[in-house]
mmCIF file of C-alpha atoms and ligand atoms in Angstrom:
data_model
loop_
_atom_site.group_PDB
_atom_site.id
_atom_site.type_symbol
_atom_site.label_atom_id
_atom_site.label_comp_id
_atom_site.label_asym_id
_atom_site.label_seq_id
_atom_site.Cartn_x
_atom_site.Cartn_y
_atom_site.Cartn_z
ATOM 1 C CA MET A 45 106.900 91.200 115.979
ATOM 2 C CA SER A 46 106.460 91.293 112.240
ATOM 3 C CA ARG A 47 109.402 92.561 110.255
ATOM 4 C CA ILE A 48 109.222 95.934 108.532
ATOM 5 C CA VAL A 49 111.448 95.677 105.458
ATOM 6 C CA ALA A 50 112.251 98.445 102.974
ATOM 7 C CA ALA A 51 110.674 97.440 99.656
ATOM 8 C CA SER A 52 113.839 96.623 97.690
ATOM 9 C CA THR A 53 113.786 94.245 94.712
ATOM 10 C CA GLN A 54 115.046 91.526 97.016
ATOM 11 C CA ALA A 55 112.401 92.232 99.656
ATOM 12 C CA ILE A 56 109.655 92.120 97.019
ATOM 13 C CA ALA A 57 110.965 88.747 95.854
ATOM 14 C CA GLU A 58 110.870 87.486 99.442
ATOM 15 C CA ALA A 59 107.316 88.796 99.898
ATOM 16 C CA ALA A 60 106.289 87.031 96.659
ATOM 17 C CA PHE A 61 107.758 83.815 98.016
ATOM 18 C CA LEU A 62 105.827 84.171 101.293
ATOM 19 C CA LEU A 63 102.579 84.764 99.389
ATOM 20 C CA LYS A 64 103.178 81.708 97.183
ATOM 21 C CA GLU A 65 103.671 79.657 100.354
ATOM 22 C CA GLY A 66 100.251 80.781 101.654
ATOM 23 C CA GLY A 67 101.528 83.491 104.006
ATOM 24 C CA LEU A 68 100.346 87.054 104.672
ATOM 25 C CA VAL A 69 102.296 90.154 103.665
ATOM 26 C CA GLY A 70 101.679 93.781 104.594
ATOM 27 C CA MET A 71 101.865 95.789 101.373
ATOM 28 C CA PRO A 72 101.717 99.445 100.433
ATOM 29 C CA THR A 73 99.184 100.808 97.972
ATOM 30 C CA GLU A 74 98.504 104.435 97.062
ATOM 31 C CA THR A 75 95.384 104.434 99.284
ATOM 32 C CA VAL A 76 96.238 102.563 102.495
ATOM 33 C CA TYR A 77 98.431 99.625 103.515
ATOM 34 C CA GLY A 78 96.816 96.278 102.839
ATOM 35 C CA ILE A 79 97.245 92.810 104.274
ATOM 36 C CA GLY A 80 97.735 90.600 101.238
ATOM 37 C CA ALA A 81 97.156 86.909 100.534
ATOM 38 C CA ASN A 82 96.945 84.700 97.447
ATOM 39 C CA ALA A 83 93.356 85.170 96.196
ATOM 40 C CA LEU A 84 93.333 81.610 94.844
ATOM 41 C CA ASP A 85 94.285 79.984 98.165
ATOM 42 C CA GLY A 86 91.330 79.720 100.565
ATOM 43 C CA THR A 87 93.423 78.779 103.577
ATOM 44 C CA ALA A 88 95.678 81.807 103.040
ATOM 45 C CA VAL A 89 92.586 84.033 102.714
ATOM 46 C CA ALA A 90 91.219 82.601 105.977
ATOM 47 C CA LYS A 91 94.369 83.833 107.738
ATOM 48 C CA ILE A 92 93.405 87.408 106.783
ATOM 49 C CA PHE A 93 90.111 87.162 108.636
ATOM 50 C CA ALA A 94 91.858 85.632 111.642
ATOM 51 C CA ALA A 95 94.471 88.423 111.640
ATOM 52 C CA LYS A 96 91.884 91.192 111.330
ATOM 53 C CA GLY A 97 89.606 89.672 113.941
ATOM 54 C CA ARG A 98 86.677 90.209 111.606
ATOM 55 C CA PRO A 99 83.377 89.295 113.208
ATOM 56 C CA SER A 100 82.091 88.223 109.818
ATOM 57 C CA PHE A 101 83.437 87.361 106.383
ATOM 58 C CA ASN A 102 83.221 90.506 104.285
ATOM 59 C CA PRO A 103 84.166 90.030 100.660
ATOM 60 C CA LEU A 104 87.667 91.310 99.841
ATOM 61 C CA ILE A 105 89.158 93.365 97.009
ATOM 62 C CA ALA A 106 91.236 91.380 94.528
ATOM 63 C CA HIS A 107 94.232 93.375 93.246
ATOM 64 C CA PHE A 108 95.675 92.892 89.747
ATOM 65 C CA HIS A 109 98.684 94.224 87.850
ATOM 66 C CA SER A 110 96.696 95.035 84.706
ATOM 67 C CA ILE A 111 93.255 95.272 83.130
ATOM 68 C CA ILE A 112 94.091 92.216 81.059
ATOM 69 C CA GLN A 113 94.805 90.135 84.150
ATOM 70 C CA ALA A 114 91.548 91.300 85.806
ATOM 71 C CA GLN A 115 89.597 90.351 82.674
ATOM 72 C CA GLN A 116 90.571 86.732 83.210
ATOM 73 C CA PHE A 117 88.524 86.695 86.435
ATOM 74 C CA VAL A 118 85.575 89.082 85.966
ATOM 75 C CA VAL A 119 83.269 90.099 83.112
ATOM 76 C CA PHE A 120 83.959 93.641 81.930
ATOM 77 C CA ASN A 121 80.971 95.573 80.586
ATOM 78 C CA ASP A 122 81.249 98.859 78.623
ATOM 79 C CA ARG A 123 81.137 101.028 81.740
ATOM 80 C CA ALA A 124 83.876 98.965 83.385
ATOM 81 C CA GLN A 125 86.021 99.320 80.293
ATOM 82 C CA MET A 126 85.618 103.098 80.294
ATOM 83 C CA VAL A 127 86.360 103.755 83.957
ATOM 84 C CA ALA A 128 89.203 101.237 84.103
ATOM 85 C CA GLN A 129 90.867 102.942 81.114
ATOM 86 C CA ALA A 130 90.406 106.320 82.754
ATOM 87 C CA PHE A 131 91.345 105.582 86.370
ATOM 88 C CA TRP A 132 93.530 102.436 86.557
ATOM 89 C CA PRO A 133 96.016 102.045 87.988
ATOM 90 C CA GLY A 134 94.208 103.996 90.709
ATOM 91 C CA ALA A 135 91.969 104.331 93.740
ATOM 92 C CA LEU A 136 88.868 102.840 92.130
ATOM 93 C CA THR A 137 87.436 99.416 92.957
ATOM 94 C CA LEU A 138 84.865 97.920 90.581
ATOM 95 C CA ILE A 139 82.231 95.353 91.546
ATOM 96 C CA LEU A 140 81.788 93.085 88.531
ATOM 97 C CA PRO A 141 80.277 89.659 87.817
ATOM 98 C CA LYS A 142 82.620 86.769 88.466
ATOM 99 C CA LYS A 143 83.511 84.694 85.418
ATOM 100 C CA ASN A 144 82.362 81.087 85.451
ATOM 101 C CA ASN A 145 84.852 78.611 86.863
ATOM 102 C CA THR A 146 87.385 81.169 88.064
ATOM 103 C CA PRO A 147 89.839 79.710 90.568
ATOM 104 C CA LEU A 148 89.207 82.610 93.017
ATOM 105 C CA SER A 149 88.668 81.413 96.584
ATOM 106 C CA GLU A 150 84.964 81.420 97.512
ATOM 107 C CA LEU A 151 85.967 82.849 100.881
ATOM 108 C CA ALA A 152 87.610 85.857 99.184
ATOM 109 C CA THR A 153 84.272 86.771 97.584
ATOM 110 C CA ALA A 154 82.213 85.523 100.577
ATOM 111 C CA GLY A 155 80.325 83.230 98.234
ATOM 112 C CA LEU A 156 78.991 86.117 96.100
ATOM 113 C CA ASP A 157 78.839 85.939 92.317
ATOM 114 C CA THR A 158 80.450 89.378 92.062
ATOM 115 C CA VAL A 159 84.074 90.343 92.742
ATOM 116 C CA ALA A 160 85.643 93.627 93.853
ATOM 117 C CA VAL A 161 88.641 94.315 91.600
ATOM 118 C CA ARG A 162 91.252 97.034 91.266
ATOM 119 C CA VAL A 163 94.709 97.803 89.878
ATOM 120 C CA PRO A 164 96.579 99.798 92.548
ATOM 121 C CA ASN A 165 98.704 102.789 91.574
ATOM 122 C CA HIS A 166 101.847 101.914 93.493
ATOM 123 C CA ASP A 167 105.109 100.597 92.039
ATOM 124 C CA VAL A 168 105.778 98.233 94.942
ATOM 125 C CA ALA A 169 102.278 96.724 94.805
ATOM 126 C CA LEU A 170 102.505 96.361 91.015
ATOM 127 C CA ASP A 171 105.973 94.748 91.196
ATOM 128 C CA LEU A 172 104.687 92.305 93.805
ATOM 129 C CA LEU A 173 101.612 91.475 91.684
ATOM 130 C CA ARG A 174 103.829 90.830 88.664
ATOM 131 C CA ALA A 175 106.199 88.690 90.726
ATOM 132 C CA VAL A 176 103.457 86.333 91.936
ATOM 133 C CA ASP A 177 101.227 86.455 88.860
ATOM 134 C CA PHE A 178 98.097 85.581 90.848
ATOM 135 C CA PRO A 179 95.627 88.154 92.171
ATOM 136 C CA ILE A 180 96.266 89.339 95.728
ATOM 137 C CA VAL A 181 93.312 89.983 98.024
ATOM 138 C CA ALA A 182 94.091 92.762 100.449
ATOM 139 C CA PRO A 183 91.801 94.474 102.908
ATOM 140 C CA SER A 184 93.148 97.422 104.850
ATOM 141 C CA ALA A 185 95.809 96.183 107.276
ATOM 142 C CA ASN A 186 94.050 97.014 110.529
ATOM 143 C CA LYS A 187 91.986 95.190 113.099
ATOM 144 C CA SER A 188 88.308 95.188 112.241
ATOM 145 C CA GLY A 189 86.647 98.411 113.338
ATOM 146 C CA SER A 190 89.842 100.473 113.678
ATOM 147 C CA LEU A 191 91.301 103.057 111.333
ATOM 148 C CA SER A 192 93.008 102.112 108.092
ATOM 149 C CA PRO A 193 96.828 102.233 108.267
ATOM 150 C CA THR A 194 98.759 104.677 106.112
ATOM 151 C CA THR A 195 102.269 103.870 107.395
ATOM 152 C CA PRO A 196 104.117 100.589 108.105
ATOM 153 C CA ALA A 197 104.184 101.490 111.821
ATOM 154 C CA HIS A 198 100.368 101.690 111.867
ATOM 155 C CA VAL A 199 100.218 98.155 110.490
ATOM 156 C CA VAL A 200 102.372 96.785 113.301
ATOM 157 C CA GLU A 201 100.433 98.760 115.926
ATOM 158 C CA SER A 202 97.151 97.311 114.715
ATOM 159 C CA LEU A 203 98.059 93.766 113.693
ATOM 160 C CA GLY A 204 101.069 92.926 115.879
ATOM 161 C CA ASP A 205 102.778 89.857 114.481
ATOM 162 C CA ALA A 206 99.822 88.558 112.478
ATOM 163 C CA VAL A 207 101.752 89.314 109.261
ATOM 164 C CA GLU A 208 105.212 87.908 108.782
ATOM 165 C CA MET A 209 106.576 90.811 106.799
ATOM 166 C CA ILE A 210 105.576 94.344 105.908
ATOM 167 C CA LEU A 211 106.923 95.827 102.708
ATOM 168 C CA ALA A 212 107.649 99.398 103.720
ATOM 169 C CA ALA A 213 107.410 102.273 101.245
ATOM 170 C CA GLY A 214 106.668 105.309 103.407
ATOM 171 C CA ALA A 215 103.305 106.950 103.916
ATOM 172 C CA CYS A 216 100.461 106.332 101.458
ATOM 173 C CA LYS A 217 99.807 109.210 99.039
ATOM 174 C CA VAL A 218 96.023 109.067 99.098
ATOM 175 C CA GLY A 219 95.523 107.947 102.701
ATOM 176 C CA LEU A 220 91.878 107.030 102.175
ATOM 177 C CA GLU A 221 90.473 103.764 100.845
ATOM 178 C CA SER A 222 89.501 103.395 97.204
ATOM 179 C CA THR A 223 86.086 104.386 95.863
ATOM 180 C CA VAL A 224 83.927 101.267 95.462
ATOM 181 C CA LEU A 225 81.747 101.433 92.334
ATOM 182 C CA ASP A 226 79.157 98.727 91.744
ATOM 183 C CA LEU A 227 78.863 98.025 88.009
ATOM 184 C CA SER A 228 77.253 94.626 88.385
ATOM 185 C CA SER A 229 73.659 95.763 87.870
ATOM 186 C CA GLY A 230 71.800 98.079 85.487
ATOM 187 C CA LYS A 231 72.956 101.337 87.060
ATOM 188 C CA PRO A 232 76.340 102.405 88.417
ATOM 189 C CA ILE A 233 76.219 102.996 92.194
ATOM 190 C CA ILE A 234 78.943 104.157 94.574
ATOM 191 C CA LEU A 235 79.029 101.801 97.570
ATOM 192 C CA ARG A 236 81.932 103.548 99.280
ATOM 193 C CA PRO A 237 83.050 107.124 98.634
ATOM 194 C CA GLY A 238 86.800 107.523 98.106
ATOM 195 C CA ALA A 239 89.435 109.577 96.375
ATOM 196 C CA ILE A 240 87.741 109.302 92.978
ATOM 197 C CA THR A 241 84.543 111.298 93.225
ATOM 198 C CA ALA A 242 81.049 110.855 91.819
ATOM 199 C CA GLU A 243 81.767 113.825 89.526
ATOM 200 C CA ASP A 244 84.982 112.221 88.203
ATOM 201 C CA LEU A 245 83.031 109.065 87.395
ATOM 202 C CA ALA A 246 80.052 110.900 85.895
ATOM 203 C CA ASP A 247 82.416 112.818 83.569
ATOM 204 C CA VAL A 248 83.805 109.612 82.136
ATOM 205 C CA LEU A 249 80.543 107.646 82.021
ATOM 206 C CA GLY A 250 78.403 110.521 80.735
ATOM 207 C CA GLU A 251 75.636 109.773 83.243
ATOM 208 C CA PRO A 252 74.974 110.616 86.887
ATOM 209 C CA VAL A 253 76.593 108.234 89.375
ATOM 210 C CA PRO A 254 74.621 108.172 92.645
ATOM 211 C CA TYR A 255 75.784 107.060 96.065
ATOM 212 C CA ALA A 256 74.063 104.047 97.564
ATOM 213 C CA GLN A 257 70.837 105.003 99.323
ATOM 214 C CA GLY A 258 70.341 105.338 103.021
ATOM 215 C CA THR A 259 72.805 107.959 104.264
ATOM 216 C CA ASP A 260 72.903 111.743 104.326
ATOM 217 C CA ASP A 261 76.585 112.147 103.524
ATOM 218 C CA GLY A 262 77.147 109.300 101.128
ATOM 219 C CA ALA A 263 79.136 107.338 103.703
ATOM 220 C CA ILE A 264 77.914 103.825 104.214
ATOM 221 C CA LYS A 265 77.058 103.392 107.852
ATOM 222 C CA SER A 266 76.231 99.753 107.615
ATOM 223 C CA PRO A 267 77.922 98.014 104.692
ATOM 224 C CA GLY A 268 76.372 94.744 105.878
ATOM 225 C CA MET A 269 72.940 96.073 104.918
ATOM 226 C CA LEU A 270 73.914 96.904 101.374
ATOM 227 C CA LEU A 271 75.885 93.835 100.786
ATOM 228 C CA LYS A 272 74.069 90.886 99.378
ATOM 229 C CA HIS A 273 74.824 87.795 101.445
ATOM 230 C CA TYR A 274 75.232 84.415 99.948
ATOM 231 C CA ALA A 275 72.431 82.160 101.205
ATOM 232 C CA PRO A 276 71.672 78.625 100.030
ATOM 233 C CA ASP A 277 68.133 77.789 98.827
ATOM 234 C CA THR A 278 68.132 74.717 101.074
ATOM 235 C CA PRO A 279 67.210 75.422 104.725
ATOM 236 C CA VAL A 280 70.162 75.308 107.106
ATOM 237 C CA ARG A 281 69.888 73.671 110.538
ATOM 238 C CA LEU A 282 72.605 74.481 113.078
ATOM 239 C CA ASN A 283 74.224 72.523 115.925
ATOM 240 C CA ALA A 284 72.973 69.215 114.591
ATOM 241 C CA ILE A 285 73.764 66.164 116.716
ATOM 242 C CA ASP A 286 72.041 63.737 114.377
ATOM 243 C CA LEU A 287 70.380 63.792 110.943
ATOM 244 C CA ALA A 288 66.757 63.532 109.859
ATOM 245 C CA PRO A 289 66.179 61.306 106.815
ATOM 246 C CA GLY A 290 66.665 63.427 103.665
ATOM 247 C CA GLU A 291 69.058 65.909 105.266
ATOM 248 C CA ALA A 292 72.559 66.595 103.973
ATOM 249 C CA LEU A 293 75.453 66.840 106.436
ATOM 250 C CA LEU A 294 77.980 69.649 106.787
ATOM 251 C CA ALA A 295 80.383 68.176 109.305
ATOM 252 C CA PHE A 296 83.179 69.719 111.339
ATOM 253 C CA GLY A 297 85.668 67.300 112.857
ATOM 254 C CA SER A 298 84.870 63.610 112.990
ATOM 255 C CA ASP A 299 81.352 62.638 111.893
ATOM 256 C CA LYS A 300 81.853 59.053 113.006
ATOM 257 C CA PHE A 301 79.095 59.269 115.591
ATOM 258 C CA MET A 302 76.511 61.110 113.466
ATOM 259 C CA GLY A 303 73.488 58.870 113.154
ATOM 260 C CA ILE A 304 70.374 59.163 110.999
ATOM 261 C CA LYS A 305 67.060 59.131 112.881
ATOM 262 C CA GLY A 306 65.263 55.862 112.211
ATOM 263 C CA GLY A 307 68.518 54.064 111.492
ATOM 264 C CA GLY A 308 71.774 54.431 109.590
ATOM 265 C CA ALA A 309 74.969 56.457 109.897
ATOM 266 C CA ALA A 310 76.150 59.620 108.150
ATOM 267 C CA SER A 311 78.902 57.585 106.529
ATOM 268 C CA SER A 312 76.236 55.830 104.435
ATOM 269 C CA LEU A 313 75.032 59.104 102.850
ATOM 270 C CA PRO A 314 75.654 59.506 99.117
ATOM 271 C CA ASP A 315 78.737 61.606 98.270
ATOM 272 C CA ASP A 316 76.791 64.676 97.203
ATOM 273 C CA MET A 317 74.958 64.790 100.587
ATOM 274 C CA ARG A 318 78.023 64.908 102.794
ATOM 275 C CA ARG A 319 80.861 67.394 103.234
ATOM 276 C CA ASN A 320 83.357 67.991 106.007
ATOM 277 C CA LEU A 321 84.580 71.558 106.617
ATOM 278 C CA SER A 322 87.666 70.118 108.292
ATOM 279 C CA GLU A 323 88.134 66.568 109.501
ATOM 280 C CA GLU A 324 90.948 67.754 111.764
ATOM 281 C CA GLY A 325 88.723 70.441 113.275
ATOM 282 C CA ASP A 326 90.942 73.232 111.862
ATOM 283 C CA LEU A 327 89.024 76.529 111.724
ATOM 284 C CA HIS A 328 91.221 78.013 108.943
ATOM 285 C CA GLN A 329 90.494 75.058 106.718
ATOM 286 C CA ALA A 330 86.807 75.226 107.653
ATOM 287 C CA ALA A 331 86.615 78.916 106.724
ATOM 288 C CA ALA A 332 88.319 78.223 103.405
ATOM 289 C CA ASN A 333 85.768 75.477 102.618
ATOM 290 C CA LEU A 334 82.629 77.132 103.991
ATOM 291 C CA PHE A 335 81.036 78.824 100.973
ATOM 292 C CA ALA A 336 82.143 76.243 98.419
ATOM 293 C CA MET A 337 80.734 73.364 100.484
ATOM 294 C CA LEU A 338 77.460 75.177 101.222
ATOM 295 C CA LYS A 339 77.035 75.640 97.470
ATOM 296 C CA GLU A 340 77.857 72.018 96.739
ATOM 297 C CA LEU A 341 75.366 70.738 99.333
ATOM 298 C CA ASP A 342 72.766 73.218 98.080
ATOM 299 C CA GLY A 343 72.962 71.388 94.754
ATOM 300 C CA ALA A 344 72.022 68.076 96.387
ATOM 301 C CA LYS A 345 68.349 69.100 96.820
ATOM 302 C CA ALA A 346 68.302 67.846 100.402
ATOM 303 C CA SER A 347 65.413 68.709 102.766
ATOM 304 C CA ALA A 348 67.916 70.678 104.872
ATOM 305 C CA ILE A 349 71.649 71.099 105.441
ATOM 306 C CA ALA A 350 72.415 69.950 108.987
ATOM 307 C CA VAL A 351 75.565 71.632 110.309
ATOM 308 C CA MET A 352 77.546 70.234 113.224
ATOM 309 C CA ASN A 353 78.543 72.509 116.087
ATOM 310 C CA ILE A 354 81.479 74.833 115.396
ATOM 311 C CA PRO A 355 83.299 76.327 118.380
ATOM 312 C CA GLU A 356 82.649 80.023 118.952
ATOM 313 C CA THR A 357 86.363 80.910 119.133
ATOM 314 C CA GLY A 358 88.808 82.534 116.700
ATOM 315 C CA LEU A 359 87.583 82.147 113.115
ATOM 316 C CA GLY A 360 84.670 80.098 114.469
ATOM 317 C CA VAL A 361 82.939 83.373 115.388
ATOM 318 C CA ALA A 362 82.897 84.476 111.738
ATOM 319 C CA ILE A 363 81.956 81.016 110.491
ATOM 320 C CA ASN A 364 79.017 80.870 112.920
ATOM 321 C CA ASP A 365 77.964 84.413 111.983
ATOM 322 C CA ARG A 366 77.638 83.372 108.334
ATOM 323 C CA LEU A 367 75.932 80.093 109.193
ATOM 324 C CA ARG A 368 73.385 81.870 111.398
ATOM 325 C CA ARG A 369 72.597 84.269 108.530
ATOM 326 C CA ALA A 370 72.233 81.319 106.166
ATOM 327 C CA ALA A 371 69.939 79.581 108.691
ATOM 328 C CA ALA A 372 67.823 82.709 109.202
ATOM 329 C CA SER A 373 67.268 83.372 105.501
ATOM 330 C CA GLY A 374 66.572 79.752 104.571
HETATM 331 O O1 LIG B 600 91.914 101.233 99.121
HETATM 332 C C1 LIG B 600 91.476 100.110 99.290
HETATM 333 O O2 LIG B 600 90.484 99.699 98.688
HETATM 334 C C2 LIG B 600 92.223 99.186 100.272
HETATM 335 C C3 LIG B 600 93.592 98.874 99.634
HETATM 336 C C4 LIG B 600 94.402 97.934 100.483
HETATM 337 O O3 LIG B 600 93.416 98.356 98.327
HETATM 338 N N1 LIG B 600 91.477 98.001 100.545
HETATM 339 C C5 LIG B 600 90.319 98.019 101.278
HETATM 340 O O4 LIG B 600 89.750 96.770 101.474
HETATM 341 O O5 LIG B 600 89.823 99.027 101.732
HETATM 342 P P1 LIG B 600 88.603 96.483 102.553
HETATM 343 O O6 LIG B 600 88.468 94.977 102.611
HETATM 344 O O7 LIG B 600 88.943 97.154 103.832
HETATM 345 O O8 LIG B 600 87.295 97.057 101.908
HETATM 346 C C6 LIG B 600 86.658 96.393 100.817
HETATM 347 C C7 LIG B 600 85.286 96.990 100.573
HETATM 348 C C8 LIG B 600 84.325 96.618 101.676
HETATM 349 O O9 LIG B 600 83.494 97.735 101.964
HETATM 350 C C9 LIG B 600 83.522 95.497 101.044
HETATM 351 O O10 LIG B 600 82.230 95.375 101.607
HETATM 352 C C10 LIG B 600 83.476 95.924 99.587
HETATM 353 O O11 LIG B 600 84.760 96.465 99.350
HETATM 354 N N2 LIG B 600 83.273 94.768 98.683
HETATM 355 C C11 LIG B 600 84.141 93.768 98.370
HETATM 356 N N3 LIG B 600 83.591 92.872 97.535
HETATM 357 C C12 LIG B 600 82.332 93.296 97.299
HETATM 358 C C13 LIG B 600 81.253 92.789 96.493
HETATM 359 N N4 LIG B 600 81.362 91.676 95.776
HETATM 360 N N5 LIG B 600 80.099 93.505 96.489
HETATM 361 C C14 LIG B 600 79.984 94.646 97.211
HETATM 362 N N6 LIG B 600 80.959 95.177 97.980
HETATM 363 C C15 LIG B 600 82.116 94.511 98.025
HETATM 364 MG MG1 LIG B 601 88.894 98.342 105.700
#
């Protein structure tokens, strides 16, 4: 079982240590309990998806201790500046363009060029963020498809021992996830209703703030439909057992026996045409590498990206889900 530990100064220091080591920590926020990982460490982020049993890689919210820290990772426009001043720390998540060359894990943002960011209004979360000094990605600490947890006991019920430690600080004040406001395009749009209402936002921005289209009550019934998915320009071919001339290789496990039709071996491909998600066949490592390597191979201008078979177990289910989407849209 994971340990529930009262959030003392010492416990926060221990949680910070676990996060630095690439572990997962259950953490309180004012909205719901989150399952936190180092946003800069792709393998740690992959553990979140494994723990939640997510059928696909949804992009995660990166949490910061201050506006200034968030500004190192995303581009703030005027609207972002205004609502962040008004509502942070607080239950408002902003979707903003990612800065060039940020060290954020590509898996955390699911390969998108936007990032969900917020500063939580909870002393324990803020102390933890200051103690690690890197952003913490934290989705709600529940299995995919079940209710968000508002007490430490809920976290254990839902996740079992998938997190090593849960920082306990009683029940969450808000009890409902943050409002997600997309400020990455010309008009502000609410992607997920939350504690901060459309009226609150309109008051500060001085313009109407609509909910995303497609529902009667503002609730998003199918976030997957609204969400842009990262897809390479190069066609993607799945379950490849050999390569056609001109194709790039995305390997999983040993590619020793991958041949090129008409002669040659994958090992003779130029560097920019060949990536391996995980030579050891480790699905966590593969998940951490997935979006970054797809992007790198997309830059090689190959006729297609041939992907070796990935087992449909554990994180492999989510990896294959994303690869199938990439193959379908290519
Ligand atoms: O209150 C909360 O926001 C909690 C606490 C722990 O902070 N976190 C939370 O995270 O609810 P999660 O992963 O359960 O929900 C994140 C939401 C999802 O609906 C996701 O699709 C959306 O944010 N999201 C994240 N990045 C996005 C992006 N780049 N573009 C659009 N939507 C994004
Ligand atoms: Mg959730």
